[in-house]
Coordinates of C-alpha atoms in Angstrom, one line a residue:
X26 CA -67.4 -18.7 16.7
X27 CA -64.9 -20.8 14.6
X28 CA -62.7 -19.3 12.0
X29 CA -63.5 -19.9 8.4
X30 CA -59.8 -19.8 7.4
X31 CA -57.8 -23.0 7.2
X32 CA -55.1 -23.3 9.8
X33 CA -51.5 -23.5 8.5
X34 CA -48.8 -24.4 11.0
X35 CA -45.9 -22.0 11.2
X36 CA -43.4 -24.8 11.7
X37 CA -42.9 -27.9 9.6
X38 CA -44.7 -30.9 11.1
X39 CA -42.6 -33.4 9.0
X40 CA -39.0 -32.9 8.0
X41 CA -39.7 -35.0 5.0
X42 CA -41.4 -32.2 3.1
X43 CA -38.7 -31.1 0.7
X44 CA -39.7 -27.4 0.5
X45 CA -39.7 -27.1 4.3
X46 CA -36.1 -28.3 4.7
X47 CA -33.9 -25.8 6.4
X48 CA -30.2 -25.0 6.0
X49 CA -27.8 -24.9 8.9
X50 CA -26.9 -21.4 7.7
X51 CA -28.9 -18.2 8.5
X52 CA -29.8 -15.0 6.8
X53 CA -27.2 -13.3 9.1
X54 CA -24.5 -15.6 7.6
X55 CA -25.6 -14.5 4.2
X56 CA -25.3 -10.8 5.2
X57 CA -21.8 -11.5 6.5
X58 CA -20.9 -13.0 3.2
X59 CA -21.7 -9.7 1.5
X60 CA -19.3 -7.9 3.9
X61 CA -16.5 -10.5 3.4
X62 CA -16.5 -11.0 7.2
X63 CA -13.8 -13.3 8.5
X64 CA -16.4 -14.8 10.9
X65 CA -18.7 -15.9 8.1
X66 CA -19.0 -19.7 7.7
X67 CA -19.8 -19.2 4.0
X68 CA -16.6 -17.3 3.4
X69 CA -14.6 -18.4 0.3
X70 CA -10.9 -17.6 -0.2
X71 CA -8.7 -18.5 -3.2
X72 CA -4.9 -18.7 -3.4
X73 CA -3.4 -18.6 -6.9
X74 CA 0.2 -19.8 -7.3
X75 CA 2.1 -19.5 -10.6
X76 CA 3.8 -22.8 -11.6
X77 CA 7.6 -22.6 -11.5
X78 CA 7.2 -18.9 -12.1
X79 CA 10.8 -17.9 -12.9
X80 CA 11.2 -20.8 -15.3
X81 CA 7.9 -20.0 -17.0
X82 CA 8.9 -16.3 -17.4
X83 CA 12.1 -17.4 -19.2
X84 CA 10.2 -20.0 -21.3
X85 CA 7.7 -17.4 -22.5
X86 CA 10.3 -14.8 -23.1
X87 CA 12.4 -17.2 -25.2
X88 CA 9.5 -18.8 -26.9
X89 CA 10.5 -22.3 -25.8
X90 CA 8.0 -25.2 -26.1
X91 CA 6.3 -26.0 -22.8
X92 CA 7.4 -29.6 -22.8
X93 CA 11.1 -28.6 -23.1
X94 CA 13.1 -29.0 -19.9
X95 CA 14.3 -25.6 -18.7
X96 CA 15.9 -24.3 -15.5
X97 CA 16.9 -20.8 -14.4
X98 CA 20.5 -20.5 -13.4
X99 CA 22.1 -18.2 -10.8
X100 CA 25.9 -18.4 -10.8
X101 CA 26.6 -22.2 -10.5
X102 CA 23.2 -23.2 -9.0
X103 CA 19.6 -23.5 -10.1
X104 CA 16.8 -21.4 -8.6
X105 CA 13.8 -22.5 -10.7
X106 CA 13.1 -25.7 -12.6
X107 CA 10.1 -26.3 -14.9
X108 CA 7.9 -29.4 -14.5
X109 CA 9.2 -31.2 -17.6
X110 CA 12.8 -31.0 -16.1
X111 CA 11.6 -32.2 -12.8
X112 CA 10.6 -35.5 -14.4
X113 CA 14.4 -36.2 -14.7
X114 CA 14.9 -35.9 -10.9
X115 CA 16.2 -32.3 -10.9
X116 CA 15.7 -30.1 -7.8
X117 CA 16.6 -26.6 -6.9
X118 CA 20.1 -25.6 -5.9
X119 CA 21.8 -28.6 -7.4
X120 CA 25.0 -28.2 -9.3
X121 CA 25.0 -27.2 -13.0
X122 CA 27.1 -30.2 -14.0
X123 CA 24.9 -32.6 -12.1
X124 CA 21.8 -31.1 -13.8
X125 CA 23.2 -31.7 -17.2
X126 CA 24.1 -35.3 -16.4
X127 CA 20.5 -36.0 -15.2
X128 CA 18.9 -34.1 -18.2
X129 CA 21.3 -33.6 -21.1
X130 CA 18.6 -31.8 -23.2
X131 CA 17.9 -29.2 -20.5
X132 CA 18.2 -25.4 -21.3
X133 CA 19.9 -23.4 -18.7
X134 CA 19.1 -19.7 -18.7
X135 CA 21.0 -17.4 -16.4
X136 CA 19.1 -14.6 -14.6
X137 CA 19.5 -11.0 -15.8
X138 CA 22.3 -9.2 -14.0
X139 CA 23.5 -5.6 -13.4
X140 CA 27.1 -5.3 -14.7
X141 CA 29.4 -2.9 -13.0
X142 CA 29.1 0.4 -14.9
X143 CA 25.9 -0.4 -16.7
X144 CA 22.8 1.8 -16.4
X145 CA 20.3 -1.1 -16.7
X146 CA 20.1 -4.8 -16.1
X147 CA 20.5 -7.1 -19.0
X148 CA 20.9 -10.8 -19.9
X149 CA 24.6 -11.7 -20.2
X150 CA 25.7 -15.0 -21.6
X151 CA 28.8 -15.1 -19.5
X152 CA 27.2 -13.8 -16.3
X153 CA 27.9 -17.0 -14.4
X154 CA 31.6 -16.5 -14.7
X155 CA 31.6 -12.9 -13.3
X156 CA 30.1 -13.2 -9.9
X157 CA 32.5 -10.6 -8.6
X158 CA 31.4 -7.9 -11.0
X159 CA 27.8 -8.8 -11.6
X160 CA 24.7 -8.5 -9.4
X161 CA 21.5 -10.5 -9.9
X162 CA 18.4 -8.7 -11.1
X163 CA 14.9 -10.1 -10.6
X164 CA 13.3 -7.2 -12.3
X165 CA 12.1 -9.2 -15.3
X166 CA 10.0 -11.4 -13.0
X167 CA 8.7 -8.4 -11.0
X168 CA 7.4 -6.9 -14.3
X169 CA 5.6 -10.1 -15.3
X170 CA 4.2 -10.4 -11.8
X171 CA 2.6 -6.9 -12.2
X172 CA 1.1 -7.9 -15.6
X173 CA -0.4 -11.0 -14.0
X174 CA -1.8 -9.0 -11.1
X175 CA -3.3 -6.5 -13.5
X176 CA -5.0 -9.3 -15.4
X177 CA -6.5 -10.8 -12.3
X178 CA -7.9 -7.4 -11.3
X179 CA -9.3 -6.9 -14.7
X180 CA -11.3 -10.2 -14.6
X181 CA -12.7 -9.5 -11.2
X182 CA -15.4 -6.9 -10.3
X183 CA -14.2 -3.5 -9.3
X184 CA -13.5 -2.6 -5.6
X185 CA -14.9 -2.8 -3.0
X186 CA -16.3 -6.1 -4.2
X187 CA -12.8 -7.0 -5.4
X188 CA -10.3 -8.0 -2.7
X189 CA -6.9 -9.0 -4.0
X190 CA -3.7 -9.4 -1.9
X191 CA -0.3 -9.9 -3.6
X192 CA 1.4 -12.3 -1.2
X193 CA 4.6 -12.5 -3.2
X194 CA 6.0 -12.2 -6.7
X195 CA 4.2 -15.4 -7.8
X196 CA 1.2 -15.8 -5.5
X197 CA -2.0 -13.9 -4.9
X198 CA -4.9 -14.3 -2.4
X199 CA -8.5 -13.5 -3.4
X200 CA -11.5 -13.0 -1.1
X201 CA -14.4 -14.0 -3.3
X202 CA -17.1 -13.7 -0.7
X203 CA -18.8 -10.4 -1.8
X204 CA -18.8 -11.5 -5.5
X205 CA -20.2 -14.9 -4.6
X206 CA -22.9 -13.2 -2.5
X207 CA -24.2 -11.2 -5.5
X208 CA -24.1 -14.3 -7.8
X209 CA -26.1 -16.4 -5.2
X210 CA -28.8 -13.7 -5.1
X211 CA -29.1 -13.8 -8.9
X212 CA -29.2 -17.5 -9.2
X213 CA -31.4 -18.2 -6.2
X214 CA -34.1 -15.5 -5.8
X215 CA -35.6 -17.4 -2.8
X216 CA -32.8 -16.1 -0.6
X217 CA -32.7 -12.6 -1.9
X218 CA -35.7 -11.3 0.1
X219 CA -35.7 -10.2 3.8
X220 CA -35.5 -12.8 6.5
X221 CA -38.8 -14.2 7.8
X222 CA -40.2 -12.0 10.6
X223 CA -37.2 -9.7 10.0
X224 CA -35.2 -12.1 12.1
X225 CA -31.7 -12.6 10.8
X226 CA -31.2 -15.7 12.8
X227 CA -33.9 -17.5 10.8
X228 CA -32.4 -20.4 8.8
X229 CA -32.0 -20.2 5.0
X230 CA -34.0 -22.6 2.9
X231 CA -32.0 -25.5 1.7
X232 CA -30.5 -25.1 -1.8
X233 CA -32.7 -26.6 -4.6
X234 CA -29.6 -28.2 -6.1
X235 CA -28.9 -31.8 -5.0
X236 CA -25.9 -32.5 -7.3
X237 CA -23.0 -30.2 -8.0
X238 CA -20.8 -30.3 -11.1
X239 CA -17.2 -29.6 -10.0
X240 CA -15.9 -29.8 -13.6
X241 CA -12.3 -30.8 -13.6
X242 CA -11.5 -29.5 -10.1
X243 CA -9.6 -31.7 -7.6
X244 CA -11.9 -32.4 -4.7
X245 CA -10.4 -33.3 -1.3
X246 CA -12.1 -36.4 0.2
X247 CA -14.7 -35.6 2.8
X248 CA -14.2 -36.2 6.6
X249 CA -14.9 -39.7 7.9
X250 CA -18.4 -38.7 9.2
X251 CA -19.5 -37.1 5.9
X252 CA -20.6 -38.8 2.7
X253 CA -21.1 -37.6 -0.9
X254 CA -24.7 -38.8 -0.6
X255 CA -25.6 -35.9 1.7
X256 CA -27.3 -33.0 0.0
X257 CA -25.2 -29.9 -0.4
X258 CA -25.7 -26.9 1.7
X259 CA -25.0 -23.2 1.0
X260 CA -21.3 -23.5 1.9
X261 CA -20.9 -26.1 -0.9
X262 CA -22.8 -23.9 -3.3
X263 CA -20.5 -20.9 -2.4
X264 CA -17.4 -23.1 -3.0
X265 CA -18.8 -24.1 -6.4
X266 CA -19.3 -20.5 -7.4
X267 CA -15.9 -19.7 -6.2
X268 CA -14.3 -22.4 -8.2
X269 CA -16.0 -21.0 -11.4
X270 CA -14.6 -17.5 -10.7
X271 CA -11.1 -18.9 -10.1
X272 CA -11.3 -21.0 -13.2
X273 CA -12.1 -17.9 -15.3
X274 CA -9.2 -16.0 -13.7
X275 CA -6.7 -18.8 -14.5
X276 CA -8.0 -19.0 -18.0
X277 CA -7.5 -15.3 -18.6
X278 CA -3.9 -15.5 -17.3
X279 CA -3.3 -18.4 -19.6
X280 CA -4.9 -16.8 -22.7
X281 CA -3.5 -13.3 -22.3
X282 CA 0.0 -14.0 -20.9
X283 CA 0.6 -17.7 -21.6
X284 CA 1.2 -18.6 -17.9
X285 CA -0.2 -21.5 -16.1
X286 CA -1.1 -21.4 -12.4
X287 CA -2.6 -23.6 -9.7
X288 CA -5.2 -22.6 -7.2
X289 CA -6.6 -23.6 -3.8
X290 CA -10.2 -22.7 -2.8
X291 CA -11.2 -23.0 0.9
X292 CA -12.8 -21.1 3.7
X293 CA -9.6 -19.2 4.8
X294 CA -6.2 -18.2 3.6
X295 CA -4.2 -21.0 5.4
X296 CA -6.2 -23.9 3.9
X297 CA -6.4 -22.2 0.5
X298 CA -2.6 -21.9 0.4
X299 CA -2.1 -25.5 1.3
X300 CA -4.7 -26.4 -1.3
X301 CA -3.0 -24.6 -4.2
X302 CA 0.1 -26.8 -3.7
X303 CA -2.0 -30.0 -3.4
X304 CA -2.3 -30.7 -7.2
X305 CA 0.2 -29.0 -9.5
X306 CA 0.8 -27.9 -12.2
X307 CA -2.2 -26.1 -13.8
X308 CA -4.9 -27.5 -11.5
X309 CA -7.2 -26.2 -8.8
X310 CA -8.1 -27.9 -5.5
X311 CA -11.4 -27.4 -3.6
X312 CA -11.3 -28.0 0.2
X313 CA -15.0 -28.0 1.2
X314 CA -15.8 -27.3 4.8
X315 CA -16.8 -30.9 5.2
X316 CA -13.3 -32.0 4.2
X317 CA -11.1 -29.8 6.3
X318 CA -10.2 -32.4 8.9
X319 CA -9.4 -35.0 6.3
X320 CA -7.3 -32.5 4.4
X321 CA -5.4 -31.1 7.4
X322 CA -4.7 -34.6 8.8
X323 CA -2.6 -35.5 5.8
X324 CA 0.0 -32.7 6.5
X325 CA 3.0 -32.2 8.6
X326 CA 2.3 -29.1 10.7
X327 CA 5.7 -27.7 9.8
X328 CA 4.3 -27.0 6.4
X329 CA 1.8 -24.6 7.9
X330 CA 2.8 -20.9 7.8
X331 CA 4.5 -19.7 11.0
X332 CA 4.9 -23.4 12.1
X333 CA 8.0 -24.2 10.0
X334 CA 10.6 -22.2 12.0
X335 CA 11.6 -22.2 15.6
X336 CA 8.1 -22.6 16.8
X337 CA 7.7 -25.7 14.8
X338 CA 10.9 -27.1 16.1
X339 CA 9.8 -26.3 19.7
X340 CA 6.4 -28.2 19.1
X341 CA 8.2 -31.2 17.6
X342 CA 10.7 -31.4 20.6
X343 CA 7.9 -31.1 23.2
X344 CA 5.3 -33.5 21.6
X345 CA 7.5 -35.8 19.6
X346 CA 5.7 -35.5 16.3
X347 CA 5.3 -33.2 13.4
X348 CA 2.1 -34.8 12.0
X349 CA -1.1 -32.9 12.3
X350 CA -3.2 -36.0 12.9
X351 CA -1.1 -36.9 15.9
X352 CA -1.1 -33.4 17.3
X353 CA -4.9 -33.3 17.1
X354 CA -5.0 -35.8 20.0
X355 CA -3.3 -33.3 22.3
X356 CA -5.8 -31.4 24.4
X357 CA -5.9 -27.6 24.7
X358 CA -4.7 -27.5 28.3
X359 CA -1.7 -29.6 27.4
X360 CA -0.8 -27.3 24.5
X361 CA -1.2 -24.3 26.8
X362 CA 0.9 -25.8 29.6
X363 CA 3.9 -26.5 27.3
X364 CA 3.6 -23.6 24.8
X365 CA 2.0 -20.9 26.8
X366 CA -1.6 -19.7 26.7
X367 CA -1.5 -17.6 23.6
X368 CA 0.7 -19.9 21.5
X369 CA -1.0 -23.0 22.7
X370 CA -4.4 -21.6 21.8
X371 CA -3.2 -20.6 18.3
X372 CA -1.7 -24.0 17.6
X373 CA -4.8 -25.7 18.8
X374 CA -7.0 -23.7 16.3
X375 CA -4.6 -23.7 13.3
X376 CA -4.1 -27.4 13.1
X377 CA -7.9 -27.7 13.0
X378 CA -8.1 -25.4 10.0
X379 CA -9.1 -22.2 11.9
X380 CA -7.7 -19.0 10.5
X381 CA -9.4 -15.6 10.7
X382 CA -6.7 -13.5 8.9
X383 CA -8.1 -11.0 6.3
X384 CA -7.2 -10.7 2.7
X385 CA -5.4 -7.4 2.7
X386 CA -6.2 -5.5 -0.6
X387 CA -3.3 -3.2 -0.2
X388 CA -0.9 -4.7 -2.7
X389 CA 1.6 -1.8 -2.9
X390 CA 5.3 -2.3 -2.2
X391 CA 6.3 -1.3 1.3
X392 CA 10.1 -1.4 0.9
X393 CA 12.8 -2.1 -1.8
X394 CA 16.1 -3.8 -1.3
X395 CA 19.2 -4.2 -3.4
X396 CA 22.0 -6.3 -2.0
X397 CA 25.2 -8.2 -2.8
X398 CA 27.3 -10.8 -1.0
X399 CA 30.9 -10.4 -2.1
X400 CA 33.0 -13.5 -3.0
X401 CA 35.8 -12.5 -2.7
X402 CA 35.3 -9.7 -0.2
X403 CA 35.8 -6.0 -1.2
X404 CA 38.5 -4.0 0.5
X405 CA 38.2 -0.3 -0.5
X406 CA 35.9 2.7 -0.5
X407 CA 36.0 2.9 -4.3
X408 CA 34.8 -0.7 -4.8
X409 CA 31.9 -0.1 -2.3
X410 CA 30.9 3.1 -4.1
X411 CA 30.7 1.3 -7.5
X412 CA 28.3 -1.2 -6.0
X413 CA 26.3 1.6 -4.4
X414 CA 25.8 3.1 -7.8
X415 CA 24.5 -0.3 -9.0
X416 CA 22.2 -0.6 -6.0
X417 CA 20.8 2.9 -6.5
X418 CA 20.2 2.3 -10.2
X419 CA 18.4 -1.0 -9.4
X420 CA 16.2 0.6 -6.7
X421 CA 15.4 3.7 -8.7
X422 CA 14.3 1.7 -11.8
X423 CA 11.7 0.1 -9.5
X424 CA 10.8 3.4 -8.0
X425 CA 10.0 4.7 -11.5
X426 CA 7.5 1.8 -11.9
X427 CA 6.0 2.9 -8.6
X428 CA 5.3 6.3 -10.0
X429 CA 8.1 8.3 -8.3
X430 CA 8.5 10.6 -11.3
X431 CA 4.8 11.4 -11.3
X432 CA 5.0 12.0 -7.5
X433 CA 2.5 9.1 -6.9
X434 CA 4.6 7.4 -4.3
X435 CA 8.0 8.0 -2.8
X436 CA 10.1 6.5 0.0
X437 CA 10.9 8.6 3.1
X438 CA 13.9 6.7 4.4
X439 CA 17.1 5.0 3.1
X440 CA 19.1 2.3 4.9
X441 CA 22.6 0.9 4.4
X442 CA 23.6 -2.4 5.9
X443 CA 27.3 -3.4 6.0
X444 CA 28.8 -6.7 7.1
X445 CA 32.4 -7.1 8.1
X446 CA 33.3 -10.5 9.5
X447 CA 30.4 -11.5 11.8
X448 CA 29.4 -7.9 12.5
X449 CA 26.5 -6.3 10.7
X450 CA 26.2 -2.5 11.0
X451 CA 23.6 -0.2 9.6
X452 CA 22.9 3.5 9.1
X453 CA 19.7 5.3 8.2
X454 CA 18.9 8.7 6.8
X455 CA 15.7 10.6 5.7
X456 CA 15.2 11.3 2.0
X457 CA 14.5 15.0 1.5
X458 CA 10.9 15.6 0.5
X459 CA 11.2 19.1 -0.8
X460 CA 12.7 18.4 -4.1
X461 CA 12.3 15.8 -7.0
X462 CA 13.8 12.4 -6.2
X463 CA 16.4 11.0 -8.7
X464 CA 19.3 8.7 -8.7
X465 CA 21.8 11.3 -7.8
X466 CA 19.9 12.2 -4.6
X467 CA 19.8 8.6 -3.5
X468 CA 23.5 8.0 -4.5
X469 CA 24.7 11.0 -2.5
X470 CA 22.8 9.9 0.6
X471 CA 24.1 6.3 0.2
X472 CA 27.7 7.5 -0.1
X473 CA 27.2 9.6 3.1
X474 CA 25.9 6.6 5.0
X475 CA 28.9 4.5 3.8
X476 CA 31.2 7.3 4.9
X477 CA 29.7 7.1 8.4
X478 CA 30.3 3.4 8.6
X479 CA 33.9 3.8 7.4
X480 CA 34.6 6.5 10.0
X481 CA 33.6 4.1 12.7
X482 CA 36.4 1.8 11.7
X483 CA 36.6 -1.9 10.9
X484 CA 34.9 -1.5 7.5
X485 CA 37.2 -3.9 5.5
X486 CA 37.1 -6.5 4.3
X487 CA 33.4 -6.1 3.5
X488 CA 31.4 -9.4 2.9
X489 CA 28.0 -7.9 2.2
X490 CA 26.3 -4.6 1.4
X491 CA 22.5 -3.9 1.4
X492 CA 20.8 -0.7 0.4
X493 CA 17.1 -0.3 0.9
X494 CA 14.4 2.4 0.9
X495 CA 11.1 2.3 2.8
X496 CA 8.4 4.1 4.7
X497 CA 6.6 4.9 1.4
X498 CA 4.1 7.7 1.3
X499 CA 1.5 8.7 -1.2
X500 CA 2.5 11.8 -3.2
X501 CA 0.4 14.9 -3.8
X502 CA -0.4 15.6 -7.3
X503 CA -2.1 18.6 -9.0
X504 CA -1.0 21.1 -6.3
X505 CA -0.4 24.7 -7.4
X506 CA 1.8 27.4 -5.9
X507 CA 0.5 30.7 -4.6
X508 CA 1.0 32.2 -8.1
X509 CA -1.7 29.9 -9.5
X510 CA -4.4 31.7 -7.4
X511 CA -3.4 35.2 -8.3
X512 CA -4.5 37.7 -10.9
X513 CA -2.0 40.1 -12.4
X514 CA -1.5 42.9 -14.9
X515 CA -4.6 44.0 -16.9
X516 CA -6.8 41.4 -15.2
X517 CA -5.9 42.9 -11.8
X518 CA -6.6 46.5 -13.0
X519 CA -10.0 45.5 -14.4
X520 CA -10.9 43.8 -11.1
X521 CA -9.9 46.9 -9.1
X522 CA -12.1 49.1 -11.3
X523 CA -15.0 46.7 -10.8
X524 CA -14.6 46.8 -7.0
X525 CA -14.5 50.7 -7.0
X526 CA -17.5 51.0 -9.3
X527 CA -19.5 48.6 -7.2
X528 CA -18.6 50.5 -4.0
X529 CA -19.7 53.9 -5.6
X530 CA -23.0 52.4 -6.6
X531 CA -23.7 51.5 -3.0
X532 CA -22.9 55.1 -1.9
X533 CA -20.0 54.3 0.3
X534 CA -16.7 52.4 0.3
X535 CA -16.7 49.6 2.8
X536 CA -13.7 48.0 4.1
X537 CA -14.2 44.5 5.2
X538 CA -12.9 43.9 8.7
X539 CA -11.0 40.8 9.3
X540 CA -9.6 39.5 12.6
X541 CA -5.9 39.7 12.6
X542 CA -3.7 37.8 15.0
X543 CA -0.4 39.2 16.0
X544 CA 1.4 36.3 14.4
X545 CA -0.7 35.6 11.3
X546 CA 0.3 33.2 8.6
X547 CA 1.6 35.9 6.3
X548 CA 3.7 37.4 9.2
X549 CA 5.1 33.9 9.9
X550 CA 5.9 33.4 6.3
X551 CA 7.7 36.8 6.1
X552 CA 9.6 36.2 9.2
X553 CA 10.8 32.9 7.9
X554 CA 11.7 34.2 4.5
X555 CA 13.1 37.4 5.9
X556 CA 15.7 35.4 7.8
X557 CA 16.7 33.4 4.8
X558 CA 17.0 36.6 2.6
X559 CA 18.6 38.8 5.2
X560 CA 15.5 41.1 5.4
X561 CA 14.2 40.2 8.8
X562 CA 14.6 43.8 10.1
X563 CA 13.2 45.5 7.1
X564 CA 10.2 47.7 7.7
X565 CA 7.1 47.3 5.6
X566 CA 6.1 50.4 3.8
X567 CA 2.3 51.1 4.1
X568 CA 0.3 53.9 2.7
X569 CA -3.1 55.2 3.7
X570 CA -5.9 54.4 1.4
X571 CA -9.7 54.7 1.5
X572 CA -10.3 51.8 -0.8
X573 CA -9.4 48.2 -0.6
X574 CA -5.8 47.7 -1.7
X575 CA -5.2 45.5 -4.8
X576 CA -1.9 43.7 -4.4
X577 CA 0.6 45.0 -7.0
X578 CA 1.9 42.5 -9.6
X579 CA 4.6 40.3 -8.3
X580 CA 7.9 41.7 -9.5
X581 CA 9.8 39.8 -12.1
X582 CA 13.2 38.4 -11.4
X583 CA 15.8 39.0 -14.1
X584 CA 17.9 36.2 -15.4
X585 CA 21.6 36.8 -15.9
X586 CA 23.8 35.0 -18.3
X587 CA 24.3 32.0 -16.0
X588 CA 21.2 29.7 -16.5
X589 CA 21.2 28.4 -12.9
X590 CA 21.4 31.8 -11.1
X591 CA 18.7 34.5 -10.9
X592 CA 19.0 38.0 -9.6
X593 CA 15.9 39.8 -8.1
X594 CA 15.3 43.3 -9.5
X595 CA 13.7 44.4 -6.2
X596 CA 16.2 43.4 -3.5
X597 CA 18.5 42.9 -5.5
X598 CA 19.7 39.4 -4.5
X599 CA 21.2 36.5 -6.4
X600 CA 19.8 33.1 -5.8
X601 CA 19.6 29.6 -7.3
X602 CA 16.9 29.1 -9.9
X603 CA 15.2 26.6 -7.7
X604 CA 14.3 29.5 -5.2
X605 CA 12.9 31.8 -7.9
X606 CA 9.2 31.0 -7.2
X607 CA 9.6 31.0 -3.4
X608 CA 11.4 34.4 -3.5
X609 CA 8.7 35.8 -5.8
X610 CA 6.0 34.6 -3.4
X611 CA 7.9 36.3 -0.6
X612 CA 7.7 39.7 -2.3
X613 CA 4.1 39.2 -3.0
X614 CA 3.3 38.3 0.6
X615 CA 5.1 41.5 1.7
X616 CA 2.8 43.5 -0.5
X617 CA -0.2 41.8 1.0
X618 CA 1.0 42.5 4.5
X619 CA 1.6 46.1 3.6
X620 CA -1.9 46.5 2.3
X621 CA -3.4 44.8 5.4
X622 CA -1.4 47.1 7.7
X623 CA -2.6 50.1 5.7
X624 CA -6.3 49.1 5.9
X625 CA -6.1 48.2 9.6
X626 CA -4.4 51.5 10.5
X627 CA -7.1 53.4 8.6
X628 CA -9.9 51.5 10.3
X629 CA -8.4 52.1 13.7
X630 CA -8.1 55.9 13.0
X631 CA -11.7 56.1 11.8
X632 CA -13.0 54.3 14.8
X633 CA -11.1 56.5 17.2
X634 CA -12.5 59.7 15.6
X635 CA -16.0 58.3 15.7
X636 CA -15.7 57.6 19.5
X637 CA -14.5 61.1 20.2
X638 CA -17.4 62.7 18.3
X639 CA -19.9 60.5 20.2
X640 CA -18.5 61.5 23.5
X641 CA -18.5 65.2 22.7
X642 CA -22.1 65.1 21.5
X643 CA -23.4 63.6 24.8
X644 CA -21.9 66.2 27.1
X645 CA -24.0 69.3 28.4
X646 CA -22.4 72.6 27.4
X647 CA -20.1 73.8 30.1
X648 CA -20.5 70.6 32.2
X649 CA -17.4 68.8 33.6
X650 CA -16.8 65.2 33.3
X651 CA -17.8 64.8 37.0
X652 CA -21.1 66.6 36.4
X653 CA -22.0 64.1 33.7
X654 CA -22.0 61.2 36.2
X655 CA -25.4 60.2 37.5
X656 CA -26.1 60.7 41.2
X657 CA -26.9 57.4 42.9
X658 CA -30.2 57.0 44.8
X659 CA -30.1 58.3 48.4
X660 CA -27.1 60.6 47.7
X661 CA -27.0 64.3 47.3
X662 CA -24.5 66.6 45.6
X663 CA -22.4 68.7 48.0
X664 CA -21.9 72.4 47.2
X665 CA -18.3 73.6 47.3
X666 CA -17.3 77.3 47.3

């Protein structure tokens, strides 16, 4: 019997049917995009780079027109030059006099400096002439960098969709994958459903869009075997959505803070970073997956991160080239044989645009450094101490921004590096965590470290000093001392009466039994405190009670005339004001221990009396203990006497 239903093939017979075209990407790739997986071929990463950042900061601060040539000066050199000044042939680190010859209209703004004896950095007109007594401060640029980062985060969706990595003071990486995934599902409902047959390896349908509007973005030319006539696939659509997001981020920075920035958008961090520098200033470059080889082939591999140092020099010396397109002809076995297996494999992949590094959303500072190279050198302890004071003020001002006063974050270690001649020596010390952190604490530790270096000898003349803090930890906020969990005075009396009334209503007073170890927490606390207070051998007075003991109110500690010293009215003992609460808690713990000992003694006595009564009641009158023993089967009692 034939079926009355028309047969419909499960696979396309002709690839010419537009609605049956398939993408080279699968539903699994789409799921990976939502997870920001580094293995996802649809992944989109952006790199945002501020244009001539230091120069822009000074231009915005001074209200200078954007077409006015401006450079940032540090002593007798230039460390940042804006783009209008670059048109005159200026470059970084050229001499001031030469810069003025090339561009007579240029504005030279010296960086802010810490002046010896000042409590804060400031802009000094004559700073360039006082290199011996001033220290450079980059705090103004760090502050602006934080404002820019906050703006970027404000434009993007909240975490975990948002993934932002602060790479440096003027550059940021964005992983836009998860955000793009949600936008794709909204714009293209045909891919929002489950995969056919619940098979994630099923190919996605081709995008309905055949022409993409890249707006004003700079598109890198496609590879030689690709053409613009080819219909776009989902990786092109993802790149387009990513370019829209980045454009909105750059527009927000421009509108709110008046800064321009350039951006690169690609499938990984390495290509995105190269892309952001491709067209500057104030532009963004798109490196589509179909254009990676064309893009990478135009570079010297020494421009690639981690290939510009000794490794890059080693590759150049062994292969006689620094061009990516020439190194692409070298086979993987050849790279491994000359560079080693791991390094050879890494170079082989990186020059082909492969990079699986993640965008690390942890953008918090890991360490802080303040340093000074002395020209001329310094030759005494007093000179070094003055600079340590400036270093500490510099670092602590940044710690305040990190939330050290609110105990949000604080460093655990401090390091001092000292250079004399060609020898660099260093000393490290922990930062106490049991008290508030301030400038004086850091300064005293720094002086102590300097003293250790001086004791070792050969400390002068000193050519460089560096002070740094690191090993940051998250602070604990909202903690309360033991006193915050206690009831005292009238409230304690009312609670005691309620407990007694409840026990009487039940017809008996029950003492809750608690397991008690020989060395409990309270005993450990008392033994530790007893040692520090000289009370380690003091007996704890306990009194018998039939009801649960309510700890007495913690004794008050009287304050004498001196505001920093307190005298306990119970011991009595004098102590610094900082130990008041600890000492108060110690007395309270003693009272708890006394109550516990009293209850436990009473319970033990009651249990012993109960056992004796039970034993007495089971004996026959006049019978001995031996008579009470049961005679085993097969035995008989012998008669004596």
